[in-house]
Structure formats: C-alpha cells, structure tokens
Short mmCIF file of C-alpha atoms in Angstrom, two decimals:
data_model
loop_
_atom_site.label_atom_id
_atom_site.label_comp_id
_atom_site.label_asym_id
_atom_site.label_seq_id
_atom_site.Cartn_x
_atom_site.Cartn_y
_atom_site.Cartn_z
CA UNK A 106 0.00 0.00 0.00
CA UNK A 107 1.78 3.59 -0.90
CA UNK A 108 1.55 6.59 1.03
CA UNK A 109 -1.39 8.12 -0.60
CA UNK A 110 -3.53 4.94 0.44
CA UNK A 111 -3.34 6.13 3.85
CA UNK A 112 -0.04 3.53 4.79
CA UNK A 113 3.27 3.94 6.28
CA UNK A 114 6.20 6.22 4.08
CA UNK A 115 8.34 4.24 2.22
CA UNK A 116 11.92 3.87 4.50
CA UNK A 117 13.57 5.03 1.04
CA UNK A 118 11.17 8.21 0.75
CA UNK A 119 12.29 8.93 4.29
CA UNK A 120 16.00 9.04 3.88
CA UNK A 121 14.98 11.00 0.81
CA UNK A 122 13.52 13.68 2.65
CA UNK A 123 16.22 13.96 5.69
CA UNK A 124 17.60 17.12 6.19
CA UNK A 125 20.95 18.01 7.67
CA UNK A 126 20.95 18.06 12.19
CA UNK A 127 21.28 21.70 13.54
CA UNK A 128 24.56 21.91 15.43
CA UNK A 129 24.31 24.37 17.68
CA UNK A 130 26.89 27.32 17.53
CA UNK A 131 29.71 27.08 19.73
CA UNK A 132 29.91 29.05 22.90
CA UNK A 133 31.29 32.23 23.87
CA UNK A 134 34.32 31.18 25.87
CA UNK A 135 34.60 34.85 26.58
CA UNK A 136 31.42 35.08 28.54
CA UNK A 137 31.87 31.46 30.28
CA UNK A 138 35.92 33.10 30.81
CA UNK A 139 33.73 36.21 32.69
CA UNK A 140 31.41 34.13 34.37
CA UNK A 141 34.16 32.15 35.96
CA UNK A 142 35.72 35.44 37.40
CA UNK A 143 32.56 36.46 38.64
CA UNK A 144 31.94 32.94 40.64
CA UNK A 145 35.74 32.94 42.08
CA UNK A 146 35.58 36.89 43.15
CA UNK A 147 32.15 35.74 44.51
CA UNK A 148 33.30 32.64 46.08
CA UNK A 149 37.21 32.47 46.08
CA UNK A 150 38.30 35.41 47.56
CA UNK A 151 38.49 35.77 51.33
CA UNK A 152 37.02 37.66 53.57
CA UNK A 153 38.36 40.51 55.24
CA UNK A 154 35.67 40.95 57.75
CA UNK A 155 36.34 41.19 61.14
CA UNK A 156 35.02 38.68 63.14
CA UNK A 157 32.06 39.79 65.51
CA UNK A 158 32.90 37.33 68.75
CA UNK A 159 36.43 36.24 68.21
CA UNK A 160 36.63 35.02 71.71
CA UNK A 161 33.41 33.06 71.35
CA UNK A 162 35.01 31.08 68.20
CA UNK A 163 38.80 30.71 69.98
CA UNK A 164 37.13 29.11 73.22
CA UNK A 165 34.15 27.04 71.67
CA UNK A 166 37.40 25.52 68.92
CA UNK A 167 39.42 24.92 72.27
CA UNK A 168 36.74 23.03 74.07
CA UNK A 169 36.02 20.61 71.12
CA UNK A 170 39.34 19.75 70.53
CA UNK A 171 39.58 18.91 74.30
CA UNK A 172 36.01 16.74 74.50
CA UNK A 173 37.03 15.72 70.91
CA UNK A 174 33.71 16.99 69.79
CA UNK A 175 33.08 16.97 65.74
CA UNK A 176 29.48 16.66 65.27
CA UNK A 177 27.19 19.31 63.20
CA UNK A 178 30.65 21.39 62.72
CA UNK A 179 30.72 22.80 59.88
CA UNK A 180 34.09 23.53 57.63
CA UNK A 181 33.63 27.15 57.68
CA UNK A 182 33.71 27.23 61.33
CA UNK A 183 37.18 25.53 61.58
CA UNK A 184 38.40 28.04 58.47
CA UNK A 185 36.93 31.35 60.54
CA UNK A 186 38.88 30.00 63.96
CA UNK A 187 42.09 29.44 61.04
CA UNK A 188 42.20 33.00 60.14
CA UNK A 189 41.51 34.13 63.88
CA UNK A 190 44.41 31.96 65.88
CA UNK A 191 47.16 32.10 62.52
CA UNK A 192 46.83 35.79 62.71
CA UNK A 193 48.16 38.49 64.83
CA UNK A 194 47.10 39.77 67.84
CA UNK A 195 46.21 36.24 68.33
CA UNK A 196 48.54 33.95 66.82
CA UNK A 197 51.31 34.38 70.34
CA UNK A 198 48.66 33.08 72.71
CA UNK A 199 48.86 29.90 74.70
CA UNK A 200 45.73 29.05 74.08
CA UNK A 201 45.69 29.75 70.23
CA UNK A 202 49.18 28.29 69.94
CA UNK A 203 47.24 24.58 70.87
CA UNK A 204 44.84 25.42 67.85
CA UNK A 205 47.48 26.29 65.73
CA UNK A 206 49.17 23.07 66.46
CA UNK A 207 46.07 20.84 66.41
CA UNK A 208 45.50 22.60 62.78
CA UNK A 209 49.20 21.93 61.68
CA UNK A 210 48.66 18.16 62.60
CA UNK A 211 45.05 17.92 60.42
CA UNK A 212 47.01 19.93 57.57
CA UNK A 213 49.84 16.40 57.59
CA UNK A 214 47.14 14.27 56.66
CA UNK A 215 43.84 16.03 55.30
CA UNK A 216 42.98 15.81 51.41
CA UNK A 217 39.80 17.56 51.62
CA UNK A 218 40.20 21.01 49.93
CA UNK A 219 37.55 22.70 51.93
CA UNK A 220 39.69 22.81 55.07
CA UNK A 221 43.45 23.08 53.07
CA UNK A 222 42.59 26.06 51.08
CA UNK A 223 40.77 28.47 53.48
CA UNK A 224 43.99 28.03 55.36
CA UNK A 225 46.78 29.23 51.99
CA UNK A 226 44.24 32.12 52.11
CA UNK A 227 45.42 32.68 55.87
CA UNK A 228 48.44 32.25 54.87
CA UNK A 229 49.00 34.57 53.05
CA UNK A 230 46.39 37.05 54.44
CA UNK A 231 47.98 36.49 57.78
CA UNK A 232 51.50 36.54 56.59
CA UNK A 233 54.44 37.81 58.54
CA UNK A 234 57.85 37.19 57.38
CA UNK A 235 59.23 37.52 60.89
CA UNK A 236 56.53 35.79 62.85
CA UNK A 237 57.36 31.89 63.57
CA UNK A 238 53.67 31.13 63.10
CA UNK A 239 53.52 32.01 59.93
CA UNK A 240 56.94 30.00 59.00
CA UNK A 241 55.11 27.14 60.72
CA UNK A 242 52.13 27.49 58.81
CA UNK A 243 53.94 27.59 55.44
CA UNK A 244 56.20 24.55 55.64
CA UNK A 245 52.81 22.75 56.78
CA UNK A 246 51.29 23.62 53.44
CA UNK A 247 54.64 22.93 51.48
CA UNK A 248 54.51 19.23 52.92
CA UNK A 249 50.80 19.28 51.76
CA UNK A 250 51.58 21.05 48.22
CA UNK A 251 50.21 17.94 46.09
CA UNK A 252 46.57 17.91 48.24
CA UNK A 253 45.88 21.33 47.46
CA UNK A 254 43.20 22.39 45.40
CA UNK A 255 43.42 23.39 41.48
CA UNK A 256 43.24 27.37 42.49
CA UNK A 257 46.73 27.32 43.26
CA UNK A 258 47.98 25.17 40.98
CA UNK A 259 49.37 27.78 38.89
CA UNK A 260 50.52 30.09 41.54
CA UNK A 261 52.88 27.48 43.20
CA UNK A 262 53.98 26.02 39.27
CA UNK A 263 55.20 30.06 38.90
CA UNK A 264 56.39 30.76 42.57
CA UNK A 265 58.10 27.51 43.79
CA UNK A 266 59.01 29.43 46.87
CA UNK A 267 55.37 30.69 48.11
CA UNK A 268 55.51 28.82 50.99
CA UNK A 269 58.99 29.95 52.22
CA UNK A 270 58.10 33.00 54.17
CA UNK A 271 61.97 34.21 53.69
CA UNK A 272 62.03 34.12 49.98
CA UNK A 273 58.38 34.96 48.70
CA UNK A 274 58.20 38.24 49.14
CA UNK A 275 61.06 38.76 46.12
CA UNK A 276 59.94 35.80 44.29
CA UNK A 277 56.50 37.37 43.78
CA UNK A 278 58.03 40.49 43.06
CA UNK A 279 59.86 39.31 40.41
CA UNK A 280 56.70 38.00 38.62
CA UNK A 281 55.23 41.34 39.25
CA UNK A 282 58.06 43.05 38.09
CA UNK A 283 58.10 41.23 34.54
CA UNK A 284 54.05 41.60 34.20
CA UNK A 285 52.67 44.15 31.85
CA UNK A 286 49.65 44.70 34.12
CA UNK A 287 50.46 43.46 37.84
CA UNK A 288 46.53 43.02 39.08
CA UNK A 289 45.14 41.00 36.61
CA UNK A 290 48.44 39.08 36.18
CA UNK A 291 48.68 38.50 40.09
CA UNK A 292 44.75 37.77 39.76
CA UNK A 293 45.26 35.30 36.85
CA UNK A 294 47.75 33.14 39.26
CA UNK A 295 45.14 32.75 41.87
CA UNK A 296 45.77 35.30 43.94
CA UNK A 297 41.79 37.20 43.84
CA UNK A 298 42.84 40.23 46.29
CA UNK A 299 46.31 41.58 44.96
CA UNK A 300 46.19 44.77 47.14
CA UNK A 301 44.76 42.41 50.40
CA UNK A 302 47.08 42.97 53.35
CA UNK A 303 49.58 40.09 54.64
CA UNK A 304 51.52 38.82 51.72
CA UNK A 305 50.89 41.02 49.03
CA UNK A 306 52.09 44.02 51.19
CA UNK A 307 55.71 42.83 51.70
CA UNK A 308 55.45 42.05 48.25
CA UNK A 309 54.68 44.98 47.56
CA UNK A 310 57.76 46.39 49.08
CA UNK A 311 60.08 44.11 47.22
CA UNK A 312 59.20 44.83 44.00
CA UNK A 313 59.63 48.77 44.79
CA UNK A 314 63.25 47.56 45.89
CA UNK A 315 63.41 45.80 42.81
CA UNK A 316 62.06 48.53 40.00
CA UNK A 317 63.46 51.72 42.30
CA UNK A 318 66.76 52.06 39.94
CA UNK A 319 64.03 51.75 37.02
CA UNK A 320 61.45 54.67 38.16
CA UNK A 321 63.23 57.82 35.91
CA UNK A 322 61.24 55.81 33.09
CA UNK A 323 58.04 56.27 31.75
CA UNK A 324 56.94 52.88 31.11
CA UNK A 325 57.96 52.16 34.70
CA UNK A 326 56.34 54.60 36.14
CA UNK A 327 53.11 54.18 34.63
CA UNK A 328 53.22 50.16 35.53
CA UNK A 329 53.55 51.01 39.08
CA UNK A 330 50.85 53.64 39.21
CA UNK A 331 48.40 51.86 37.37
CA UNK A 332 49.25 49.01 40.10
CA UNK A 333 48.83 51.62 42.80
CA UNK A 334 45.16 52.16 41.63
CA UNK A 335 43.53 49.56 39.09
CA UNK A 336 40.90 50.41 37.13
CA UNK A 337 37.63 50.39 39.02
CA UNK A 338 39.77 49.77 42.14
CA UNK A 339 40.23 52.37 44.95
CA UNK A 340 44.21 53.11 45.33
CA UNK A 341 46.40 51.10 47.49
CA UNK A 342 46.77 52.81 51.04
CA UNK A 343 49.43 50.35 52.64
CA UNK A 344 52.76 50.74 50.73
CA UNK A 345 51.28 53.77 49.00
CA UNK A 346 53.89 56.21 50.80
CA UNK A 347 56.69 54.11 50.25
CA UNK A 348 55.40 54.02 46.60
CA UNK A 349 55.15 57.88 46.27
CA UNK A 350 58.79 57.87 48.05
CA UNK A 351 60.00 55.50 45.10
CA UNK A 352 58.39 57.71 42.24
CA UNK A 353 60.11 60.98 43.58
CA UNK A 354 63.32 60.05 44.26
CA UNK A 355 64.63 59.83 41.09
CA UNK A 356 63.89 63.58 40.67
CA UNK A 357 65.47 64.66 43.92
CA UNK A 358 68.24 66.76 41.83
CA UNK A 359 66.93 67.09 38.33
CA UNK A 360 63.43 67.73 37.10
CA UNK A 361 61.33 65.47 35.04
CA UNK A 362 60.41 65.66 31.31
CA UNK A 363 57.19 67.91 31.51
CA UNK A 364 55.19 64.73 30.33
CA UNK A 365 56.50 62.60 33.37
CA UNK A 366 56.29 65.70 35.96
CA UNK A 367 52.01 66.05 34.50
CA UNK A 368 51.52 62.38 35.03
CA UNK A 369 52.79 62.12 38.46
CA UNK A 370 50.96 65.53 39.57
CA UNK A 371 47.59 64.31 38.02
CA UNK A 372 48.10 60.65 39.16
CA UNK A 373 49.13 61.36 42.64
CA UNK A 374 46.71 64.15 43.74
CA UNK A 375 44.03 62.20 41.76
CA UNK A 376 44.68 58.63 44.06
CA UNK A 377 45.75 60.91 47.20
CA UNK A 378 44.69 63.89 47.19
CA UNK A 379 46.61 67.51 47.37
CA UNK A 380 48.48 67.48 50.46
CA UNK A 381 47.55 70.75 51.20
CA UNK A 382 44.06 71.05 50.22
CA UNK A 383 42.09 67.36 50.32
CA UNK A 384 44.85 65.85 52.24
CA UNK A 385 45.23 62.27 52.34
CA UNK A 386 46.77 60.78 55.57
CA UNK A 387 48.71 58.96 53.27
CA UNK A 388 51.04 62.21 52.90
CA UNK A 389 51.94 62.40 56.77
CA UNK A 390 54.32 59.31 55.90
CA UNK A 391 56.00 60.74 53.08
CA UNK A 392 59.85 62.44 53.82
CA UNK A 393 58.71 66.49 54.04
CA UNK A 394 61.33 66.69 51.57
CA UNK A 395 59.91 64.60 49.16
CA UNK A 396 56.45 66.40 49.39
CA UNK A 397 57.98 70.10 48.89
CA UNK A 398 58.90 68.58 45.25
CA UNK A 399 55.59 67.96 44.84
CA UNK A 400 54.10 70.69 46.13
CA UNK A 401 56.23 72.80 43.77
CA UNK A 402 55.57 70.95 40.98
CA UNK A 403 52.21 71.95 42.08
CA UNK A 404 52.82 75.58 41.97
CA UNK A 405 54.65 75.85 38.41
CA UNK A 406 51.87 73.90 37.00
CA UNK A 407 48.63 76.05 38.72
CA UNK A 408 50.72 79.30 37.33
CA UNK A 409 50.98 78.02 33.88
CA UNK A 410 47.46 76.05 34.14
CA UNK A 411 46.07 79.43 34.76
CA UNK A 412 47.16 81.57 32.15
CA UNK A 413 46.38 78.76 29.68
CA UNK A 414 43.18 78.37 30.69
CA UNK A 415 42.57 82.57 30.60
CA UNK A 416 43.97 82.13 27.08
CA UNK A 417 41.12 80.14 25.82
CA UNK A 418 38.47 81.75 27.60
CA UNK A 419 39.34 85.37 27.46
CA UNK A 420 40.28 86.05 24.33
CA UNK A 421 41.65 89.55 22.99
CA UNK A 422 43.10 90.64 26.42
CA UNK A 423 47.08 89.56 26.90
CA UNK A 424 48.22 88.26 29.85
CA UNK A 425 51.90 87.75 28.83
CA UNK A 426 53.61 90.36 31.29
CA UNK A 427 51.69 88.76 34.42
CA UNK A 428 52.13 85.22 33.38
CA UNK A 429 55.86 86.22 32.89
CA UNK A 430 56.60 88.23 36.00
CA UNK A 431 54.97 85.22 38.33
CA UNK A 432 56.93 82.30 36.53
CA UNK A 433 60.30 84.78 36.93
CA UNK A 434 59.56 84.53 40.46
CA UNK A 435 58.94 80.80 40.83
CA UNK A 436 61.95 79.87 38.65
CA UNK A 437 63.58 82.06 41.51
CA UNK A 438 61.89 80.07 44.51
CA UNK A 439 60.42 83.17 45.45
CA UNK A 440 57.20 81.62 45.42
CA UNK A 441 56.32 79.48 48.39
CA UNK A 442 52.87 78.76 47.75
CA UNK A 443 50.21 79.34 45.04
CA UNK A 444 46.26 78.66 44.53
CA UNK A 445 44.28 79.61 42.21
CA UNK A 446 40.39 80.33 41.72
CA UNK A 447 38.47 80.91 38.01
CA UNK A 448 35.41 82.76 37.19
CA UNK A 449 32.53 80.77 36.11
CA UNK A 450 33.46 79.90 33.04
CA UNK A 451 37.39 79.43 33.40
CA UNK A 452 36.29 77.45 35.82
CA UNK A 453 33.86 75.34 33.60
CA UNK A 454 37.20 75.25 31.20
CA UNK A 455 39.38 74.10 34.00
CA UNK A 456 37.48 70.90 35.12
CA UNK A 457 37.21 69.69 31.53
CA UNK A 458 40.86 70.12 31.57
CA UNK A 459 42.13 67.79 34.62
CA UNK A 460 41.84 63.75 34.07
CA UNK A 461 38.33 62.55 33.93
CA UNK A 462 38.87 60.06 36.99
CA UNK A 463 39.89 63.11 38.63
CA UNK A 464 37.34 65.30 38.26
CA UNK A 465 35.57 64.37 41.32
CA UNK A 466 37.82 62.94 43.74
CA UNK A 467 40.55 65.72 43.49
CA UNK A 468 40.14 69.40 44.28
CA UNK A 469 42.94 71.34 42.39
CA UNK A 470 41.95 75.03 42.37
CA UNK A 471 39.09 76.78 43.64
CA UNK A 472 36.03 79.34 42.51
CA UNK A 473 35.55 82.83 41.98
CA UNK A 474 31.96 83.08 42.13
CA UNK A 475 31.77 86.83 42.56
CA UNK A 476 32.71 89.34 39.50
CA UNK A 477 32.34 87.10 36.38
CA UNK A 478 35.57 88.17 34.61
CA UNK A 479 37.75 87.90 37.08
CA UNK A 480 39.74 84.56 38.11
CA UNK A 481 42.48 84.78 40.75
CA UNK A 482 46.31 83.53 41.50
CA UNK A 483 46.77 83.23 45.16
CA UNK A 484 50.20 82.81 46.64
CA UNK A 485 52.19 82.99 49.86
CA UNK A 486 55.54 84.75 49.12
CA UNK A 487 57.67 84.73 52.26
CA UNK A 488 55.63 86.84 54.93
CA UNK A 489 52.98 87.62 52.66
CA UNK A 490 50.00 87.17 50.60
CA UNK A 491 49.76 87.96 47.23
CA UNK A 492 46.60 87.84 44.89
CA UNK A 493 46.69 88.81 41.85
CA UNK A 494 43.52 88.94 39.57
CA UNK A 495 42.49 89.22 35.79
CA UNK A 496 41.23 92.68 33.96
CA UNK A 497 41.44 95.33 36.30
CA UNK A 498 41.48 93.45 39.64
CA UNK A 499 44.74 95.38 41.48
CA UNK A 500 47.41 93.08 42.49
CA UNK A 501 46.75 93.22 46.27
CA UNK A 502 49.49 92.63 49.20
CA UNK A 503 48.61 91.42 52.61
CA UNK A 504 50.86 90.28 55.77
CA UNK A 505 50.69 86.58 55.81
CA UNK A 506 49.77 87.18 59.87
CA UNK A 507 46.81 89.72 58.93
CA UNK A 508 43.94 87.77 60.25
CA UNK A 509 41.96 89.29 57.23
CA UNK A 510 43.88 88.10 54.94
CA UNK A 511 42.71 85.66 52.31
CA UNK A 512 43.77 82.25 52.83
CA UNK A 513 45.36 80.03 50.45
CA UNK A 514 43.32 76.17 49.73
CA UNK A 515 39.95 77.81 50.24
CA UNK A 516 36.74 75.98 47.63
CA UNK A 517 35.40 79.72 47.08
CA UNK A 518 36.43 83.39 46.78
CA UNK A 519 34.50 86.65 46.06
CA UNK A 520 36.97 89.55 44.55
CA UNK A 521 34.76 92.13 46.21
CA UNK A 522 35.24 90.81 49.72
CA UNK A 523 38.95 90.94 48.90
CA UNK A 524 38.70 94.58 47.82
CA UNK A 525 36.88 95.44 50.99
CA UNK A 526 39.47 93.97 53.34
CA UNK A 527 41.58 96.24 55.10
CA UNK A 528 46.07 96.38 55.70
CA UNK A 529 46.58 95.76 52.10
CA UNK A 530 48.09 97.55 49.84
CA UNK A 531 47.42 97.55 46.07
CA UNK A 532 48.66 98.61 42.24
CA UNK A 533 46.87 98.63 39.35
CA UNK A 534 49.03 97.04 36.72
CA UNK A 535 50.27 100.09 34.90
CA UNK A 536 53.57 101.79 34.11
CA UNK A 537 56.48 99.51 36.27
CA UNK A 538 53.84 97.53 38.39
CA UNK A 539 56.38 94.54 38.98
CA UNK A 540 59.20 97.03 40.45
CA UNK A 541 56.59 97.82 42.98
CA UNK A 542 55.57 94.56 43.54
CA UNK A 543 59.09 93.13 44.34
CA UNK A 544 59.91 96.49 46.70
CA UNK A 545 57.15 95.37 48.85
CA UNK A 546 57.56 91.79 48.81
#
C-alpha cells in the first residue's frame, strides 16, 4: 500500500527527505571566561571581615578539641577559627598556639580542599615574614603542596618558593616586576585580592626595591601607578607612601620631562589627594622633603594652568607680562605657595581640563563666584600674601599674619570681599607695576 492509500512512508522516501541536524553554535568562551571570574571573586576570595565574637570562636574551637567533639561542625567554622588563631594579635597566645598546632597536625594528613585552602588564604592574608607562626604554617602547606586544590595550581607552578616566608616576598616580586599589568596578572595566578594585606604588602615592598633604579622611566612609572590604583579599584593605602617615596626620588636633583612631571601631579593628587588642600593621611608618611617637590611641581603647573586656561576663555586681552613676571619669580623660589580660583566659566574650562577620573575625587583650584571676569592667583611669598587677579582686579598685598587676609586652599572666593578687606596695599598694573611689587615683597 503507498503513502497516498493512507499507509506507512516508504523507508527510502524517508531518507529522501532527511535534512541536515542543527549543530548548535559554539559558545562564547569569553562570557563562560567572565562568568568564571565572577563565581571565584564571589566565592574564592576571602574575607576581610572582622570577626564579631572572636573570643566566642577561639574558646568554643578549644573546648572541642579537648572533649574531641566533631558533630554538626561545619568547615567554615574551623576556616573562621584558622584566620583568627594564625593571625596576629592572636597567633602568640597559649591558648591559640594549641589550635594552631592541632591545625598543623590535620594539615599532615587532610585531602579535603575545603579545610586546606581556606587556610593558603590565611596564609597569606595572615603573613608575617618575621613571625614563627607564619613559618610554621607555610612549611605545613609545602609538605601538603600535592593535596591542594586546582586554584593554586598555577601560583605554586610560577612561585616555587610561596611557601617559604623568607624568599616569597622577592619571588612574587619578580613576577610582578616582569608583568605588563600586575593586578590582573597576580589575579590570573590565583591570587583574587592583589592589594589584600599580609603577603601582598611585603610584596609589595620588594618589588619597589626591585624597579626603584628603574622609576626615571616612563613605562615604569606608569606600571607602578596603574598598580597603585587599578581600574575600578580604589588606590592602594598600605605601601602607598613608600610608593610615592620610590616615584620621587629619582627627581630629587633634576626635574622630570614635563610629560613625566604632569603624570605624576595628576596621578598622585588624583589617588591621594593635594596634600595641602584634600589631604590624604597617606602624605603624613612621606619624607617632608619629598612632598615640597611635589608641592612645587604643584605651583609651576597652577601658574601656567592658569594663564592657559585665561587664554582660551578670554580672548583679545594679553596676559603675557603677568604670566611672565609670576613664573620669573617661581623659577627664583620666590614663590612658596600658590592657589588659584576661576570665574565661572574658566572654571567650567578648568574641570574639563584635569583627568576625567579626577574630576571628582581631586580638588585642584578653587572658585571665583563673585565678579564674572575675574579669576584669581593666590600665593604665599615669604611673609605675605599675594593675589593677583584678571582685567582690572589690582594686584593686592597682605601680611601673611593679617587675620583678614585671604587664605590660600579655600573651595570659594568673592573679589569684592577681597577689595573690601583692610592692611593691604594695592597697584593697578600700569607703568612699572612689577618694580613695585618686588619692593614690597
């Protein structure tokens, strides 16, 4: 019976009529690559969080040892005591010391990765290259290198050493030294937290020791800043003033190209603020001596940032004697300190002008918000304080100790409260105006 009698199709009209199976397309190994960094940053990164009862955890991990109690324990618990009696203030006590050594003796013969590799992550959260707990805790792991999870498989293949407290610090900065872009690389190896505290911060230190000779170069430089403060990352805090240290040195008794000197202004006051305006405590531990070079880096730039900015914004007037006259005196260290403030729209000018990262976070001149055509330079000069201002604003002289003088760092100005204040005296910029400027200095 055929087909169109109402029976079965033929097997050969079948095969006739196949078509070709859909194969589905292959998968995005990019997104499956992101969604794997999303699962270990969610799950494979430590936490930093304090713990609420630490006492509580220390005593209740003490009294089941002694009754030899392991029911309903879960392994986090044993991981949270791990962090608590490896690390200091805790890690000297009597009491913590019998943890530490019941947890050594587990690490000799455990294979199950949920207890092994919380404790690498105390490791080297916890570490302490002088502390005998920590050397303890390391040769414990080396023994157990080959029950260790996959995680840190590739860390320990490219730092044999990471569990020799006396030689990791270098070996790591070694790596860091030859990578291109030290946070992801250092995040690629397994380690999730590159600026978490413990390890990372003495290796941090080494490779400063070990690129310090290198910092007079650009490339250098930029490597380590861009380490300081990933992107999307807030900026390193300890290290950071041995890093600042490391950057200036090199310019001690030379200055930099103008193209290293911008980056390092922009880049440092962006991650840490201007140490004399939005101050970051970060600046109380660099050398005083190191800041001034900064801080007059500062200056020279704020004079010239000034009279480029008036040169876009007011055209037709010429500010070359004024922009001249202030640079002679900064090139002569008369100048000991210098602010500046625009009018509405310099200022407007001068935002779109700094880095876009630091637009917010960085405060690197301040407002005129009174006369719109006039923007100010502010400066300290020995035992007084000098403002100058655009258009016919008179150069204005106050004693520095004049309690009515303007001071220097301040968010907003108004050039007719400046006119009204009294025990200054004033030129209009006509005939020799920088003769009588310098007489009065």
């Amino acid at each position: 019976m055929t087909p169109a009698e109402g029976g079965e199709p033929r097997l050969s009209e079948m095969l006739g009529t196949l078509r070709a199976p859909h194969v589905p397309s292959v998968p995005s190994f990019e997104v499956i690559g992101r969604t794997v960094e999303k699962v270990l940053d969610r799950f494979g990164t430590p936490s930093h969080r304090p713990e609420k009862d630490p006492e509580r955890l220390i005593a209740e991990m003490r009294d089941r040892i002694a009754g030899w109690n392991w029911q309903k324990v879960p392994m986090s618990f044993v991981a949270r005591v791990g962090r608590l009696v490896f690390s200091a203030p805790w890690r000297d006590r009597d009491d913590c010391i019998r943890i530490q050594s019941f947890l050594l003796d587990e690490i000799a013969i455990s294979t199950r990765s949920g207890f092994l590799n919380p404790l690498v992550q105390t490791y080297v959260s916890s570490f302490d290259a002088l502390s005998e707990v920590s050397r303890k805790l390391g040769q414990a792991l080396e023994r157990a290198r080959d029950r260790l999870g996959a995680q840190w498989r590739s860390l320990l293949a490219a730092v044999p050493e990471f569990f020799d407290v006396a030689r990791v610090p270098q070996a790591l900065a070694r790596l860091m030294a030859q990578m291109e872009d030290i946070w992801m690389g250092l995040r690629r190896l397994g380690l999730r937290s590159p600026h978490a505290p413990g390890l990372m911060d003495a290796a941090h230190l080494a490779y400063l020791e070990q690129v310090g000779p290198r910092l007079s170069e650009k490339p250098e430089i930029e490597r380590l800043l861009a380490w300081l403060r990933p992107p999307g990352q807030m900026a390193r805090a300890t290290g950071a003033s041995e890093a600042i240290a490391a950057l200036l040195r090199p310019w001690v008794h030379e200055a930099p190209p103008k193209a290293i000197q911008s980056l390092l202004i922009d880049r440092l006051t962006e991650m840490y603020g201007h140490p004399k305006v939005n101050r970051n405590a970060v600046w109380n531990l660099v050398n005083s001596e190191l800041e001034q070079i900064v801080l007059r880096w500062l200056m020279g730039a704020d004079i010239r940032f000034l009279f480029r900015v008036l040169d876009e914004v007011e055209r037709g007037h010429m500010w070359r004697d004024r922009e001249d006259f202030w640079w002679l005196l900064y090139e002569t260290g008369r100048i000991d300190e210098v602010w500046i403030a625009f009018n509405d729209e310099g200022y407007r000018a001068a935002i779109q002008k700094l880095p876009p990262e630091a637009r917010q976070s960085a405060r690197r001149f301040g407002h005129q918000c009174g006369e719109r055509d006039k923007s100010l330079l502010i400066m300290r000069i020995g035992s007084k304080i000098v403002v100058e201002g655009t258009f016919n604003f008179k150069v204005h002289i106050f004693n520095a100790d004049n309690r009515l003088a303007p001071k220097l760092y301040q968010p907003k100005y108004d050039v007719a409260e400046i006119r009204s204040l009294g025990g200054a005296l004033s030129k209009p910029h006509l005939g020799d105006w920088q003769s009588w400027v310098r007489r009065n200095l």
